[in-house]
Coordinates of C-alpha atoms in Angstrom, one line a residue:
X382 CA 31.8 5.8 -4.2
X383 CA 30.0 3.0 -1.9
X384 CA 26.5 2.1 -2.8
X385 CA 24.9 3.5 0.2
X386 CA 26.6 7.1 -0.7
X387 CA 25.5 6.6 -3.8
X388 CA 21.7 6.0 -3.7
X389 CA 19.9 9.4 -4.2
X390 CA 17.8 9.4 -0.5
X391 CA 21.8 9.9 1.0
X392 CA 21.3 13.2 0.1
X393 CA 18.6 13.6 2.8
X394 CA 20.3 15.4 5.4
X395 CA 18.8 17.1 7.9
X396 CA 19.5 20.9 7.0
X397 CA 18.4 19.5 3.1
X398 CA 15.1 18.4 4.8
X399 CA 14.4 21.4 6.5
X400 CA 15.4 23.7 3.5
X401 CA 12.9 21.9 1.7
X402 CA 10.2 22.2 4.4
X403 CA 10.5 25.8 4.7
X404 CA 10.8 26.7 0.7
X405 CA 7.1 25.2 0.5
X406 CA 6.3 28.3 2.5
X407 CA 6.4 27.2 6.7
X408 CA 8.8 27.5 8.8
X409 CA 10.4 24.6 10.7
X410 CA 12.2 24.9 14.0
X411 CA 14.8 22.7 13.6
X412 CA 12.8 19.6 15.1
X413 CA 13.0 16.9 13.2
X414 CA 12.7 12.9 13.3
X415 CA 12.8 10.3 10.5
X416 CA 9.5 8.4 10.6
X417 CA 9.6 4.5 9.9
X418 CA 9.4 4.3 5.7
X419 CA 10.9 2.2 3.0
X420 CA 9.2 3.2 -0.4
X421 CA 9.8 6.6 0.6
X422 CA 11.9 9.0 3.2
X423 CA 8.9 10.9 5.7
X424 CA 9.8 13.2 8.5
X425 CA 7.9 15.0 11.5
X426 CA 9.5 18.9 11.5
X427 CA 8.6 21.2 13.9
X428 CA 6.9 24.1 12.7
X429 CA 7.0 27.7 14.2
X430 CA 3.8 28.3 16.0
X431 CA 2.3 25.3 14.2
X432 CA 3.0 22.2 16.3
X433 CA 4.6 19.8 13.6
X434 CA 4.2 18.9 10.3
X435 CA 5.3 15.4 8.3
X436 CA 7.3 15.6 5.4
X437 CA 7.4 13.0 2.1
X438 CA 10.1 13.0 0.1
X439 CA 9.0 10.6 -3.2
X440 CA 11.2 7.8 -4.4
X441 CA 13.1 9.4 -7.7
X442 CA 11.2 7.2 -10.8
X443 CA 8.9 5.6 -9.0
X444 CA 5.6 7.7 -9.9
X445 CA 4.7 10.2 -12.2
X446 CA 3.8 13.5 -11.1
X447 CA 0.9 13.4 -12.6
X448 CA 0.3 10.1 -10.6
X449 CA 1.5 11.7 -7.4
X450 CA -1.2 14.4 -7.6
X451 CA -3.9 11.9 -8.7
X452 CA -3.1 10.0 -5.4
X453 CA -3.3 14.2 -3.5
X454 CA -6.5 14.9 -5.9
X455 CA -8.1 11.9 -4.5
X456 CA -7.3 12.3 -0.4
X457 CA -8.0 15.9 -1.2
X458 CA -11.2 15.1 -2.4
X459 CA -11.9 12.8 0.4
X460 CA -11.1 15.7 2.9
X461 CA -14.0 17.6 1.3
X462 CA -16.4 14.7 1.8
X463 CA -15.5 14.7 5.9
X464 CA -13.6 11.0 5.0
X465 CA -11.1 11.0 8.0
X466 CA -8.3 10.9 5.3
X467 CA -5.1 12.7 5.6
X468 CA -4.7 15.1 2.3
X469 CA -1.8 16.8 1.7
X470 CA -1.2 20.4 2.8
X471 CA -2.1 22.1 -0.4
X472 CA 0.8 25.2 -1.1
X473 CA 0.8 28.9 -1.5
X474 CA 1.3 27.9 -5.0
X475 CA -1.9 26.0 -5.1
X476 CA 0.2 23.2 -6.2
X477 CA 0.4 19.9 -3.3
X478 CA 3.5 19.0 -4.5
X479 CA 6.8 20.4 -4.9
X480 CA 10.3 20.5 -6.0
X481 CA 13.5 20.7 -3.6
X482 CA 17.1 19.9 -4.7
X483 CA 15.7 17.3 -7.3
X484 CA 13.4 15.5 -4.8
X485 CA 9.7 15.7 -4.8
X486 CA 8.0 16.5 -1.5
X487 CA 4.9 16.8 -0.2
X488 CA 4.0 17.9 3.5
X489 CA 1.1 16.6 5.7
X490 CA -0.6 17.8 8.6
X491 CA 0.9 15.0 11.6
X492 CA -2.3 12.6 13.0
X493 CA -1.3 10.8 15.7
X494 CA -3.4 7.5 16.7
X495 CA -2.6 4.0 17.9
X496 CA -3.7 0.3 15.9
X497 CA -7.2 -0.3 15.1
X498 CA -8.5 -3.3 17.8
X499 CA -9.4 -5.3 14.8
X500 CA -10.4 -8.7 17.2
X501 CA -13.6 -5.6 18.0
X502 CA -16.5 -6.3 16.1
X503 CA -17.9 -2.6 16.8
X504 CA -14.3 -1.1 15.9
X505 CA -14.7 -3.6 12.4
X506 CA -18.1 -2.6 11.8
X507 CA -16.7 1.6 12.6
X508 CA -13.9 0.8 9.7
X509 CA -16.3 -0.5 7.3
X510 CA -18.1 2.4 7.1
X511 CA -15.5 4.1 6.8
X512 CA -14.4 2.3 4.0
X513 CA -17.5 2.4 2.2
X514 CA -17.2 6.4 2.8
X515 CA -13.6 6.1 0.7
X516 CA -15.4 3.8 -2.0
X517 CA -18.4 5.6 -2.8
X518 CA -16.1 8.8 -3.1
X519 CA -13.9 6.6 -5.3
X520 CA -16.4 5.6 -7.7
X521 CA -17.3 9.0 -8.6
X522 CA -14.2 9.5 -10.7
X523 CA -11.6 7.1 -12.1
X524 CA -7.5 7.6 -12.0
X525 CA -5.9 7.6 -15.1
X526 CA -2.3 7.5 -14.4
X527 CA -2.3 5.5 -11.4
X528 CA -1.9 1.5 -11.8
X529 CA -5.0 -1.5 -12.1
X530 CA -4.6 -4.1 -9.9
X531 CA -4.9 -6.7 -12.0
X532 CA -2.9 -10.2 -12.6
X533 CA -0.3 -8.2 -15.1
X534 CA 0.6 -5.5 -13.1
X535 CA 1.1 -7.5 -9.8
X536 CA 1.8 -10.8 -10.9
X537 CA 3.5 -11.2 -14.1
X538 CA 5.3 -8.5 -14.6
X539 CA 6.9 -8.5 -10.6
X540 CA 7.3 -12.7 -11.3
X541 CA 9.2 -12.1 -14.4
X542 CA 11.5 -9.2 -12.6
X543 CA 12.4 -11.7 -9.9
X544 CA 13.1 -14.6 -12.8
X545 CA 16.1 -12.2 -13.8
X546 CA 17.2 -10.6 -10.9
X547 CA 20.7 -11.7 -8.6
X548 CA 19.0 -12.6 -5.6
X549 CA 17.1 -15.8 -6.5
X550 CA 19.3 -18.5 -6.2
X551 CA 19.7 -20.1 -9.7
X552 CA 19.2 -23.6 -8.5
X553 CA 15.6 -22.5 -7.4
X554 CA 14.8 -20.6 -10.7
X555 CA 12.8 -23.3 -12.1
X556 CA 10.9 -23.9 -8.7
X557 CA 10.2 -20.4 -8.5
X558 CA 8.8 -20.1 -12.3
X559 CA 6.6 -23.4 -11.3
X560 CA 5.2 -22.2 -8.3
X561 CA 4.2 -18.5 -9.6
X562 CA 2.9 -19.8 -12.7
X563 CA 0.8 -22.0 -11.5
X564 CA -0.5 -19.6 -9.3
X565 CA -0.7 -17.1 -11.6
X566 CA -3.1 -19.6 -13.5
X567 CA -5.3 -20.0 -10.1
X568 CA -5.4 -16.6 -10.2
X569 CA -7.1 -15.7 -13.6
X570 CA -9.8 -18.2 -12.9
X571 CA -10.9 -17.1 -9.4
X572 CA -10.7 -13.5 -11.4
X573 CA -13.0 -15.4 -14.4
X574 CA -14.8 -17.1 -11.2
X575 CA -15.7 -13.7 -9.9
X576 CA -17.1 -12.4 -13.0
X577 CA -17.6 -8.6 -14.4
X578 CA -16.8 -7.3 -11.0
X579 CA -16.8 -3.3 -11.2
X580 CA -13.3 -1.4 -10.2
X581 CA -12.7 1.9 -8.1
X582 CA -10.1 4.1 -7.1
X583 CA -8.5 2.4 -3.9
X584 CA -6.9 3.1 -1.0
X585 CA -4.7 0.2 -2.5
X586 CA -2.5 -0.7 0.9
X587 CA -5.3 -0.8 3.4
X588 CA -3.3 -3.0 6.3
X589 CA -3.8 -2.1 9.8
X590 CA -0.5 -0.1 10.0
X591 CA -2.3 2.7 7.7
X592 CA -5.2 3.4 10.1
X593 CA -5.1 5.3 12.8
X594 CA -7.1 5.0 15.1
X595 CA -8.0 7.5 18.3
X596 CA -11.2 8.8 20.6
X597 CA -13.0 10.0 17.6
X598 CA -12.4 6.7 15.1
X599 CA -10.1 5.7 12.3
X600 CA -8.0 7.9 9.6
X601 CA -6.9 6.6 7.0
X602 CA -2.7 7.7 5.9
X603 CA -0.6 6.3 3.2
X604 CA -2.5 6.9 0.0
X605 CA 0.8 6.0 -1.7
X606 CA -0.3 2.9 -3.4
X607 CA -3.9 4.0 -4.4
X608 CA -4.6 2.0 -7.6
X609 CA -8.0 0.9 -9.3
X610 CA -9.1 -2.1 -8.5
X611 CA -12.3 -4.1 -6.6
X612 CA -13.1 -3.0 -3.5
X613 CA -12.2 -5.8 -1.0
X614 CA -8.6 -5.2 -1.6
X615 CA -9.3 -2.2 0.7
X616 CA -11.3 -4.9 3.4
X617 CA -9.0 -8.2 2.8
X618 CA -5.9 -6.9 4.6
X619 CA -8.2 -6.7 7.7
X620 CA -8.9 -9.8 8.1
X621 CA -6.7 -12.5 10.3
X622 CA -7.2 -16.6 11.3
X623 CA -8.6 -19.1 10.1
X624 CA -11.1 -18.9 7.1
X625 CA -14.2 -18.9 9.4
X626 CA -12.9 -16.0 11.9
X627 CA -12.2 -13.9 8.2
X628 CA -15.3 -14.7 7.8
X629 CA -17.1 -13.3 10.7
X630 CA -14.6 -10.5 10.5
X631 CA -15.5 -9.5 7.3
X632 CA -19.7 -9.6 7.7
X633 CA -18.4 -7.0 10.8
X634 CA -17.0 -4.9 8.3
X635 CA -19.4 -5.2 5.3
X636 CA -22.0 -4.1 8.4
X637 CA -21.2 -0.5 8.5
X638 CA -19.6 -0.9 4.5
X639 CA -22.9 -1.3 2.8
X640 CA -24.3 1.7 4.6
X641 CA -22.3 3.4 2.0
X642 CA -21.8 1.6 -0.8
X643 CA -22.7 -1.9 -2.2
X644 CA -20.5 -5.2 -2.1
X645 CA -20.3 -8.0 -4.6
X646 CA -20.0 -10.7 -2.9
X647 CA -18.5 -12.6 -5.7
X648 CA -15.7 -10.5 -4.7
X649 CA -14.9 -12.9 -1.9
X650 CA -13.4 -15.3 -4.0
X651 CA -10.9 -12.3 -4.9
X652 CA -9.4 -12.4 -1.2
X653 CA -6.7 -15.3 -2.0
X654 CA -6.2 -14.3 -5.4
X655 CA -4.9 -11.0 -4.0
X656 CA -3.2 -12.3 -1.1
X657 CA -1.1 -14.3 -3.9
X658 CA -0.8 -11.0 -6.4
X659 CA 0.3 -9.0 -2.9
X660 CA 3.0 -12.1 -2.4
X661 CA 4.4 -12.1 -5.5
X662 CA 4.2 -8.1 -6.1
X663 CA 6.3 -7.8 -2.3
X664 CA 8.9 -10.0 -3.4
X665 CA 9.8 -8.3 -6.5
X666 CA 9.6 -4.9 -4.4
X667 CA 12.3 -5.8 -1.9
X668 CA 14.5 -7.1 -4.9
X669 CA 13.8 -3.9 -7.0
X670 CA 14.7 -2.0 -3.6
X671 CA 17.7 -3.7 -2.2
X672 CA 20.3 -1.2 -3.7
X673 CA 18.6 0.9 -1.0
X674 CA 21.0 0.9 1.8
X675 CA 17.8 1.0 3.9
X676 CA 16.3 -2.3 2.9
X677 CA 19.4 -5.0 3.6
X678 CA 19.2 -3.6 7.1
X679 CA 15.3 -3.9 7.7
X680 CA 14.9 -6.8 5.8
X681 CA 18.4 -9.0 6.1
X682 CA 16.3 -12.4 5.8
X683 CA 15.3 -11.3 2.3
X684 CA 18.6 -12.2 0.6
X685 CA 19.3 -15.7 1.5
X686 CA 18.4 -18.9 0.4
X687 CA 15.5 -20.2 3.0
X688 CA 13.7 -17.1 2.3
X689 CA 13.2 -18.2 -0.9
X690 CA 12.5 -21.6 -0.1
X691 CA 9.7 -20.5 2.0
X692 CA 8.5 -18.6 -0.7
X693 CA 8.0 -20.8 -3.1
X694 CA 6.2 -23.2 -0.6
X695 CA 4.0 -20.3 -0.2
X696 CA 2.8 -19.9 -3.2
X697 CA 2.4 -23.2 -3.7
X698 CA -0.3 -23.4 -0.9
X699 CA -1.8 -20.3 -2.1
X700 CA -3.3 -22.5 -4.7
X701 CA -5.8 -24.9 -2.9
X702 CA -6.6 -21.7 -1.1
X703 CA -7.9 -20.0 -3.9
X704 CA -10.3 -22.9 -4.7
X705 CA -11.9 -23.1 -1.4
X706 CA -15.1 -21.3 -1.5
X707 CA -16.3 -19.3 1.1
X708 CA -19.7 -20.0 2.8
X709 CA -20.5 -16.4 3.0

């Protein structure tokens, strides 16, 4: 059996998809397209007098179900609050998540919108209100089966996967341990350097590929990697340039935020801290997922040896980045 065969998401052919689709209780068409996704397998299917729908089918092992319907229980509860978040579609079961042929799914109402203009200092301030919305919904509760965001669960742990993993070149091992170590260390002061800074639930992957943005504003998709954690991991990914346009960029979002909700500013000093975490935590994700016939193919510069080269320099400039203080 080749690899590719043998991965579970090579079960996903089209009349499984659509089988699944309509034992949730719709109807499908026989439309159907495979939507850009990695972590996951998500398709648009056409719906019988409903226009379309999109389809997630979760990664076997990754999450628990329980974890899976804290991430629904939370967009479901920002749906409620009129936060342009996209919940999923909740079954004649009363359940948002079921069971088809061994694979999870969960089916979504399909937004369509195009890229936030993020250089827009209205569409920024628009977002951060937005975003505030999502955080003062997210401090009402807390998860308890989804992840922390936190130097463990993003750092060591994904640094000491890649230590014993085939794709770093062993030559490099020692580099590699040297650079994330020593970031790691810069990490847990600017944490310390910080303070007591409160955590939330999270949107957790808040990049400008996961809003949507049309006529009427943003939504907000891809609640997969909601976690608890401080609330400018939600803003950071925003930000571009140099450290004065982040700047600016980030008072244009803090603008509409704090109509919502409060910001620490000691949190800024969070933003390369968990650009390094995010760095780290990536590079053990595409070594944990390259079985995945889907990830060679998407990400072929991944498995050589410059890659890793360049990632260690990386890290190593993450760490006079995460002294520099920003005049905020």
């Amino acid at each position: 059996m080749t690899e590719a065969a043998a991965h579970p998401f090579s079960r996903l052919a089209p009349d499984l998809v659509l089988d699944a689709i309509d034992a949730t209780g719709l109807r499908t068409d026989g439309r159907l397209l495979a939507l850009n996704s990695y972590e996951n397998r998500v398709y648009q299917a056409g719906v019988e007098d409903s226009g379309f729908v999109v389809a997630k089918f979760y990664r076997p092992e990754r999450w628990t179900d329980a974890a899976i319907r804290e991430e629904h229980a939370f967009t479901l509860q920002l749906a409620e609050q009129e936060v342009p978040a996209v919940p999923p579609i909740v079954l004649p079961d009363g359940d948002t998540l079921a069971r088809h042929e061994g694979f999870r799914v969960a089916v979504f109402e399909r937004r369509g919108g195009r890229s936030p203009e993020l250089d827009d200092p209205a569409v920024l301030e628009w977002l951060g209100r937005f975003i505030g919305r999502i955080h003062a919904v997210g401090a009402t509760r807390s998860f308890e089966h989804r992840l922390t965001l936190d130097a463990m669960s993003w750092g060591e742990q994904p640094a000491a996967y890649v230590l014993d993993c085939p794709h770093l070149p062993a030559d490099l091992r020692e580099a590699y341990r040297s650079a994330t170590s020593t970031a790691l260390d810069q990490v847990r002061r600017s944490f310390e350097r910080a303070g007591d800074v409160k955590t939330l639930r999270l949107h957790g992957d808040c990049h400008p590929g996961n809003v949507l943005w049309t006529d009427a504003g943003p939504h907000f998709v891809d609640f997969d990697d909601a976690c608890t954690g401080p609330a400018v991991q939600d803003l950071w990914m925003l930000l571009s340039g140099e450290r004065g346009e982040m700047t600016r960029q980030l008072c244009d979002l803090l603008v509409g935020y704090e109509d919502f909700a409060d910001f620490n500013p000691r949190e800024v000093s969070l933003i390369e801290a968990l650009r390094t975490l995010r760095m780290i935590h990536h590079a053990a994700w595409l070594a944990r997922r390259w079985e995945d016939p889907a990830f060679p193919s998407a990400f072929p510069w991944f498995n050589t040896r410059a890659w890793w080269e360049e990632h260690i320099g990386s890290l190593r400039d993450q760490v006079p980045r995460m002294t520099e203080e920003w005049y905020f």
